[in-house]
Every structure is written in structure tokens, then in C-alpha cells.
Amino acid sequence: MIFSKLNNEIAQAFSKAWAELENPKHNTTVKVNTKSGGSYTFEYTDLGGIFDEAKRVFKENEISIMQNASTREINGNLMISVETMLLHSSGQWIKSDPLQMPCSTNMQDMGGQITYMKRYSLSALIGIATEKDDDANGAVGNEYKMTNKGNKASDKQLDFVKKLLEGKVNEKNDFNTLYSYLKQSMDTDVDMENWTSQQASQAIKILKGGNTQ
């Protein structure tokens, strides 16, 4: 990790932001077919999910994220390199050491490498966990298939939905009745704990607009 010569302001801002960061919910499922014929699945958070969580608190602390990908030849091997920088409004910054791996000659595969490396570089720099298992299955010859589920709603979003629902409870309608009306208004039968971030935002908009019964 590399710091700007002056780093007192970004250190204070990042410490404050980090205290508010949460590990983002997993939004991508990978099914792995092992070489032995078996299979298993695991989940992780994609790059977009990490950015959504980081932006939530970084913007309040005047920190922006910059990532750069480049290629260079090292000892006769073409390597791809990704660096991540946290830039504070004061001009001070924190930068990761370059994350490097052999570069694919296929453009589509190279794009996948860059996304993979950006995810790891960013999550390591800001100190959050984005997976429960190793997603580098291709390296050991396993076949895998990824399914993106959309960003799951955060605990804070769901807690806010519950708070809004509780505020509308009256003699006519209890919490469960209002919750049922809300799901009808959203045209969904999915339970709250499985909502996406977009569904939670929709629910909040409906509740703030007073559109439940």
C-alpha cells in the first residue's frame, strides 16, 4: 500500500468511512463442475456490488475510487496490471500495490481478467469480504458457470422498510397486513429478505408516498 506524502486528511476520512462500510451481500452464484464429476455452488459479490457499497459511504467522506489497468512486459512475459487508488478531495491519496497476472491474448478473456483483478484489488484495499469461497476454479481445471442475481438489498434498506411499515400500523391494519399490501403494490410475492436493492428502493418509495392501504 502506498500513501501520498501528506496523508492526515485521507487517513481521517478513510477511517470514518471504513467504520460505516459493510460487507456487501453476495449477488452472483457460481456452479462448479469438478474434474472428478461432482459439483458445488458458492456466492460472491461482483464489482458493481462492491462499488455500490463503497459509494454509499465514500461520497459522504469526499473519497473517490480510481482504477487503472495496463499491460507491460516483465522478463519476456506479457503481464496485466491493475492499481486501485482512493483519492480524497484534499488531493491526498492511498494507492494499492500493482496486482499482476499473465495477460491473455484474447480480448474477451482479458476483459474478464481486468474485472476479476479490479474486484480483488478494490476489496483488499478497502478491507471488505466479498466471498465465502475461492472463485478461481478455472485455474485448477474445473468448469464453472456464473449467474448474476442482481444486487441484494442491504440490511439498512430492509431495516428502513420495516421502520416505515411499523410507522403505518394502526387499529385497522397490523404489520403483516400492511406488508402484504406492500408486496401487492410491488407486484411481487418474494419475501423481503430476498429482495434486490431495486425492490427495496421501490418499497421505500411506495411507503413514503403513502400508497399502502
mmCIF file of C-alpha atoms in Angstrom:
data_model
loop_
_atom_site.group_PDB
_atom_site.id
_atom_site.type_symbol
_atom_site.label_atom_id
_atom_site.label_comp_id
_atom_site.label_asym_id
_atom_site.label_seq_id
_atom_site.Cartn_x
_atom_site.Cartn_y
_atom_site.Cartn_z
ATOM 1 C CA MET A 1 0.000 0.000 0.000
ATOM 2 C CA ILE A 2 1.323 3.436 -0.966
ATOM 3 C CA PHE A 3 0.359 6.798 0.598
ATOM 4 C CA SER A 4 0.704 10.365 -0.612
ATOM 5 C CA LYS A 5 3.396 12.367 1.177
ATOM 6 C CA LEU A 6 0.731 14.129 3.199
ATOM 7 C CA ASN A 7 -1.992 11.734 4.312
ATOM 8 C CA ASN A 8 -3.532 13.088 7.504
ATOM 9 C CA GLU A 9 -6.823 14.123 5.868
ATOM 10 C CA ILE A 10 -7.400 10.982 3.843
ATOM 11 C CA ALA A 11 -6.427 8.854 6.837
ATOM 12 C CA GLN A 12 -9.111 10.526 8.932
ATOM 13 C CA ALA A 13 -11.710 10.367 6.148
ATOM 14 C CA PHE A 14 -10.988 6.732 5.338
ATOM 15 C CA SER A 15 -11.094 5.686 8.994
ATOM 16 C CA LYS A 16 -14.523 7.268 9.304
ATOM 17 C CA ALA A 17 -15.745 5.699 6.060
ATOM 18 C CA TRP A 18 -14.387 2.266 6.904
ATOM 19 C CA ALA A 19 -16.313 2.229 10.180
ATOM 20 C CA GLU A 20 -19.527 2.569 8.157
ATOM 21 C CA LEU A 21 -18.671 0.039 5.435
ATOM 22 C CA GLU A 22 -20.487 -3.295 5.462
ATOM 23 C CA ASN A 23 -19.582 -6.472 3.655
ATOM 24 C CA PRO A 24 -21.857 -6.320 0.590
ATOM 25 C CA LYS A 25 -24.394 -9.060 0.062
ATOM 26 C CA HIS A 26 -23.483 -11.679 -2.497
ATOM 27 C CA ASN A 27 -25.185 -11.162 -5.855
ATOM 28 C CA THR A 28 -23.569 -13.783 -8.097
ATOM 29 C CA THR A 29 -23.800 -17.574 -7.867
ATOM 30 C CA VAL A 30 -21.168 -19.850 -9.387
ATOM 31 C CA LYS A 31 -21.847 -23.505 -10.147
ATOM 32 C CA VAL A 32 -18.631 -25.506 -10.340
ATOM 33 C CA ASN A 33 -18.342 -28.861 -12.103
ATOM 34 C CA THR A 34 -15.241 -30.533 -10.698
ATOM 35 C CA LYS A 35 -12.852 -32.719 -12.653
ATOM 36 C CA SER A 36 -13.965 -35.706 -10.571
ATOM 37 C CA GLY A 37 -17.540 -35.368 -11.854
ATOM 38 C CA GLY A 38 -19.075 -33.702 -8.810
ATOM 39 C CA SER A 39 -20.375 -30.149 -8.465
ATOM 40 C CA TYR A 40 -20.921 -27.432 -5.905
ATOM 41 C CA THR A 41 -22.010 -23.788 -5.801
ATOM 42 C CA PHE A 42 -20.802 -20.694 -3.993
ATOM 43 C CA GLU A 43 -21.659 -16.998 -3.992
ATOM 44 C CA TYR A 44 -19.700 -13.770 -4.161
ATOM 45 C CA THR A 45 -20.174 -10.040 -4.782
ATOM 46 C CA ASP A 46 -19.369 -8.726 -8.239
ATOM 47 C CA LEU A 47 -17.501 -5.481 -8.942
ATOM 48 C CA GLY A 48 -20.691 -3.455 -9.273
ATOM 49 C CA GLY A 49 -21.869 -4.637 -5.864
ATOM 50 C CA ILE A 50 -18.594 -3.569 -4.266
ATOM 51 C CA PHE A 51 -18.819 -0.129 -5.886
ATOM 52 C CA ASP A 52 -22.410 0.302 -4.681
ATOM 53 C CA GLU A 53 -21.388 -0.323 -1.068
ATOM 54 C CA ALA A 54 -18.246 1.821 -1.300
ATOM 55 C CA LYS A 55 -20.047 4.775 -2.898
ATOM 56 C CA ARG A 56 -22.688 4.668 -0.167
ATOM 57 C CA VAL A 57 -20.186 5.885 2.443
ATOM 58 C CA PHE A 58 -17.267 7.261 0.435
ATOM 59 C CA LYS A 59 -19.257 10.094 -1.131
ATOM 60 C CA GLU A 60 -20.085 11.439 2.331
ATOM 61 C CA ASN A 61 -16.384 11.420 3.208
ATOM 62 C CA GLU A 62 -15.253 13.007 -0.079
ATOM 63 C CA ILE A 63 -13.376 9.928 -1.273
ATOM 64 C CA SER A 64 -13.457 8.724 -4.874
ATOM 65 C CA ILE A 65 -12.230 5.448 -6.346
ATOM 66 C CA MET A 66 -9.919 5.280 -9.351
ATOM 67 C CA GLN A 67 -8.752 2.051 -11.002
ATOM 68 C CA ASN A 68 -6.300 1.632 -13.838
ATOM 69 C CA ALA A 69 -5.421 -1.409 -15.942
ATOM 70 C CA SER A 70 -2.302 -1.664 -18.094
ATOM 71 C CA THR A 71 -0.057 -4.252 -19.727
ATOM 72 C CA ARG A 72 3.718 -4.476 -19.613
ATOM 73 C CA GLU A 73 6.386 -6.993 -20.465
ATOM 74 C CA ILE A 74 8.194 -8.460 -17.471
ATOM 75 C CA ASN A 75 11.035 -10.919 -18.031
ATOM 76 C CA GLY A 76 9.724 -11.648 -21.500
ATOM 77 C CA ASN A 77 6.136 -12.292 -20.312
ATOM 78 C CA LEU A 78 3.204 -10.004 -21.066
ATOM 79 C CA MET A 79 1.569 -9.140 -17.750
ATOM 80 C CA ILE A 80 -1.632 -7.314 -16.992
ATOM 81 C CA SER A 81 -1.573 -4.952 -14.022
ATOM 82 C CA VAL A 82 -4.361 -3.297 -12.022
ATOM 83 C CA GLU A 83 -3.927 -0.500 -9.495
ATOM 84 C CA THR A 84 -6.602 0.979 -7.235
ATOM 85 C CA MET A 85 -6.450 4.475 -5.759
ATOM 86 C CA LEU A 86 -8.607 6.189 -3.145
ATOM 87 C CA LEU A 87 -8.495 9.927 -3.858
ATOM 88 C CA HIS A 88 -9.591 12.451 -1.228
ATOM 89 C CA SER A 89 -10.921 15.933 -2.021
ATOM 90 C CA SER A 90 -7.804 17.360 -0.346
ATOM 91 C CA GLY A 91 -5.657 15.811 -3.065
ATOM 92 C CA GLN A 92 -4.244 13.197 -0.709
ATOM 93 C CA TRP A 93 -4.458 9.559 -1.753
ATOM 94 C CA ILE A 94 -3.951 5.897 -0.891
ATOM 95 C CA LYS A 95 -2.922 3.509 -3.658
ATOM 96 C CA SER A 96 -2.640 -0.262 -3.813
ATOM 97 C CA ASP A 97 0.476 -2.037 -4.961
ATOM 98 C CA PRO A 98 0.016 -3.321 -8.536
ATOM 99 C CA LEU A 99 -1.874 -6.602 -8.794
ATOM 100 C CA GLN A 100 -0.398 -8.572 -11.700
ATOM 101 C CA MET A 101 -1.004 -11.788 -13.606
ATOM 102 C CA PRO A 102 -0.089 -13.192 -17.064
ATOM 103 C CA CYS A 103 -2.149 -11.441 -19.723
ATOM 104 C CA SER A 104 -4.486 -13.368 -22.017
ATOM 105 C CA THR A 105 -4.118 -12.731 -25.756
ATOM 106 C CA ASN A 106 -7.900 -12.981 -26.183
ATOM 107 C CA MET A 107 -9.591 -9.593 -25.691
ATOM 108 C CA GLN A 108 -12.733 -11.039 -24.084
ATOM 109 C CA ASP A 109 -10.682 -13.119 -21.651
ATOM 110 C CA MET A 110 -8.501 -10.083 -20.938
ATOM 111 C CA GLY A 111 -11.614 -8.094 -20.047
ATOM 112 C CA GLY A 112 -12.602 -10.851 -17.629
ATOM 113 C CA GLN A 113 -9.132 -10.748 -16.077
ATOM 114 C CA ILE A 114 -9.352 -6.988 -15.578
ATOM 115 C CA THR A 115 -12.769 -7.222 -13.901
ATOM 116 C CA TYR A 116 -11.561 -10.064 -11.680
ATOM 117 C CA MET A 117 -8.428 -8.141 -10.661
ATOM 118 C CA LYS A 118 -10.310 -4.881 -10.059
ATOM 119 C CA ARG A 119 -12.682 -6.711 -7.721
ATOM 120 C CA TYR A 120 -9.868 -8.254 -5.708
ATOM 121 C CA SER A 121 -7.758 -5.096 -5.657
ATOM 122 C CA LEU A 122 -10.631 -2.880 -4.504
ATOM 123 C CA SER A 123 -11.983 -5.251 -1.847
ATOM 124 C CA ALA A 124 -8.475 -5.747 -0.438
ATOM 125 C CA LEU A 125 -7.729 -2.010 -0.339
ATOM 126 C CA ILE A 126 -10.947 -1.021 1.436
ATOM 127 C CA GLY A 127 -10.939 -4.073 3.716
ATOM 128 C CA ILE A 128 -14.204 -5.869 2.946
ATOM 129 C CA ALA A 129 -15.012 -9.543 2.340
ATOM 130 C CA THR A 130 -16.865 -10.340 -0.874
ATOM 131 C CA GLU A 131 -16.982 -14.147 -0.942
ATOM 132 C CA LYS A 132 -17.072 -17.288 1.141
ATOM 133 C CA ASP A 133 -15.033 -19.430 -1.205
ATOM 134 C CA ASP A 134 -12.411 -19.310 -3.958
ATOM 135 C CA ASP A 135 -13.795 -18.380 -7.384
ATOM 136 C CA ALA A 136 -10.552 -19.153 -9.293
ATOM 137 C CA ASN A 137 -11.828 -22.557 -10.346
ATOM 138 C CA GLY A 138 -10.612 -22.360 -13.935
ATOM 139 C CA ALA A 139 -7.043 -22.358 -12.665
ATOM 140 C CA VAL A 140 -7.426 -25.931 -11.408
ATOM 141 C CA GLY A 141 -9.322 -27.208 -14.443
ATOM 142 C CA ASN A 142 -12.860 -27.096 -13.050
ATOM 143 C CA GLU A 143 -15.738 -25.933 -15.225
ATOM 144 C CA TYR A 144 -17.897 -23.196 -13.760
ATOM 145 C CA LYS A 145 -20.999 -21.158 -14.616
ATOM 146 C CA MET A 146 -21.850 -17.783 -13.070
ATOM 147 C CA THR A 147 -25.350 -16.425 -12.534
ATOM 148 C CA ASN A 148 -25.869 -12.800 -11.530
ATOM 149 C CA LYS A 149 -28.843 -12.343 -9.227
ATOM 150 C CA GLY A 150 -28.884 -8.564 -9.078
ATOM 151 C CA ASN A 151 -27.661 -6.649 -6.045
ATOM 152 C CA LYS A 152 -29.407 -7.834 -2.918
ATOM 153 C CA ALA A 153 -30.996 -5.291 -0.632
ATOM 154 C CA SER A 154 -28.751 -4.170 2.207
ATOM 155 C CA ASP A 155 -29.680 -4.704 5.846
ATOM 156 C CA LYS A 156 -30.021 -0.931 6.224
ATOM 157 C CA GLN A 157 -32.538 -0.779 3.362
ATOM 158 C CA LEU A 158 -34.619 -3.613 4.819
ATOM 159 C CA ASP A 159 -34.489 -2.128 8.329
ATOM 160 C CA PHE A 160 -35.754 1.174 6.904
ATOM 161 C CA VAL A 161 -38.615 -0.615 5.099
ATOM 162 C CA LYS A 162 -39.600 -2.293 8.385
ATOM 163 C CA LYS A 163 -39.428 1.033 10.214
ATOM 164 C CA LEU A 164 -41.693 2.675 7.632
ATOM 165 C CA LEU A 165 -44.164 -0.220 7.833
ATOM 166 C CA GLU A 166 -44.205 -0.083 11.641
ATOM 167 C CA GLY A 167 -44.953 3.625 11.441
ATOM 168 C CA LYS A 168 -48.120 2.909 9.450
ATOM 169 C CA VAL A 169 -49.550 0.260 11.806
ATOM 170 C CA ASN A 170 -52.984 1.235 13.131
ATOM 171 C CA GLU A 171 -56.145 -0.352 14.548
ATOM 172 C CA LYS A 172 -57.302 -1.320 11.065
ATOM 173 C CA ASN A 173 -54.071 -2.763 9.701
ATOM 174 C CA ASP A 174 -51.360 -4.636 11.565
ATOM 175 C CA PHE A 175 -47.781 -5.054 10.322
ATOM 176 C CA ASN A 176 -48.432 -8.285 8.386
ATOM 177 C CA THR A 177 -51.464 -6.839 6.622
ATOM 178 C CA LEU A 178 -49.520 -3.760 5.555
ATOM 179 C CA TYR A 179 -46.626 -5.940 4.459
ATOM 180 C CA SER A 180 -48.994 -7.972 2.290
ATOM 181 C CA TYR A 181 -50.434 -4.797 0.751
ATOM 182 C CA LEU A 182 -46.910 -3.555 0.076
ATOM 183 C CA LYS A 183 -45.934 -6.705 -1.817
ATOM 184 C CA GLN A 184 -49.142 -6.449 -3.838
ATOM 185 C CA SER A 185 -48.284 -2.852 -4.736
ATOM 186 C CA MET A 186 -44.841 -4.021 -5.804
ATOM 187 C CA ASP A 187 -46.363 -6.883 -7.824
ATOM 188 C CA THR A 188 -44.143 -9.451 -6.107
ATOM 189 C CA ASP A 189 -44.576 -12.484 -3.893
ATOM 190 C CA VAL A 190 -40.887 -12.568 -2.930
ATOM 191 C CA ASP A 191 -40.253 -12.219 0.803
ATOM 192 C CA MET A 192 -38.416 -9.119 1.985
ATOM 193 C CA GLU A 193 -35.187 -10.896 2.954
ATOM 194 C CA ASN A 194 -34.749 -11.976 -0.684
ATOM 195 C CA TRP A 195 -35.428 -8.574 -2.272
ATOM 196 C CA THR A 196 -32.946 -6.891 -4.539
ATOM 197 C CA SER A 197 -31.693 -3.389 -3.817
ATOM 198 C CA GLN A 198 -34.023 -2.102 -6.539
ATOM 199 C CA GLN A 199 -37.056 -3.783 -4.921
ATOM 200 C CA ALA A 200 -36.185 -2.312 -1.531
ATOM 201 C CA SER A 201 -35.912 1.149 -3.108
ATOM 202 C CA GLN A 202 -39.293 0.594 -4.750
ATOM 203 C CA ALA A 203 -40.829 -0.379 -1.401
ATOM 204 C CA ILE A 204 -39.384 2.710 0.300
ATOM 205 C CA LYS A 205 -40.768 4.934 -2.455
ATOM 206 C CA ILE A 206 -44.213 3.379 -2.110
ATOM 207 C CA LEU A 207 -44.226 3.692 1.681
ATOM 208 C CA LYS A 208 -43.036 7.280 1.625
ATOM 209 C CA GLY A 209 -45.722 8.081 -0.928
ATOM 210 C CA GLY A 210 -48.397 6.591 1.273
ATOM 211 C CA ASN A 211 -49.573 4.132 -1.365
ATOM 212 C CA THR A 212 -50.215 1.200 1.005
ATOM 213 C CA GLN A 213 -53.736 0.627 2.297
#
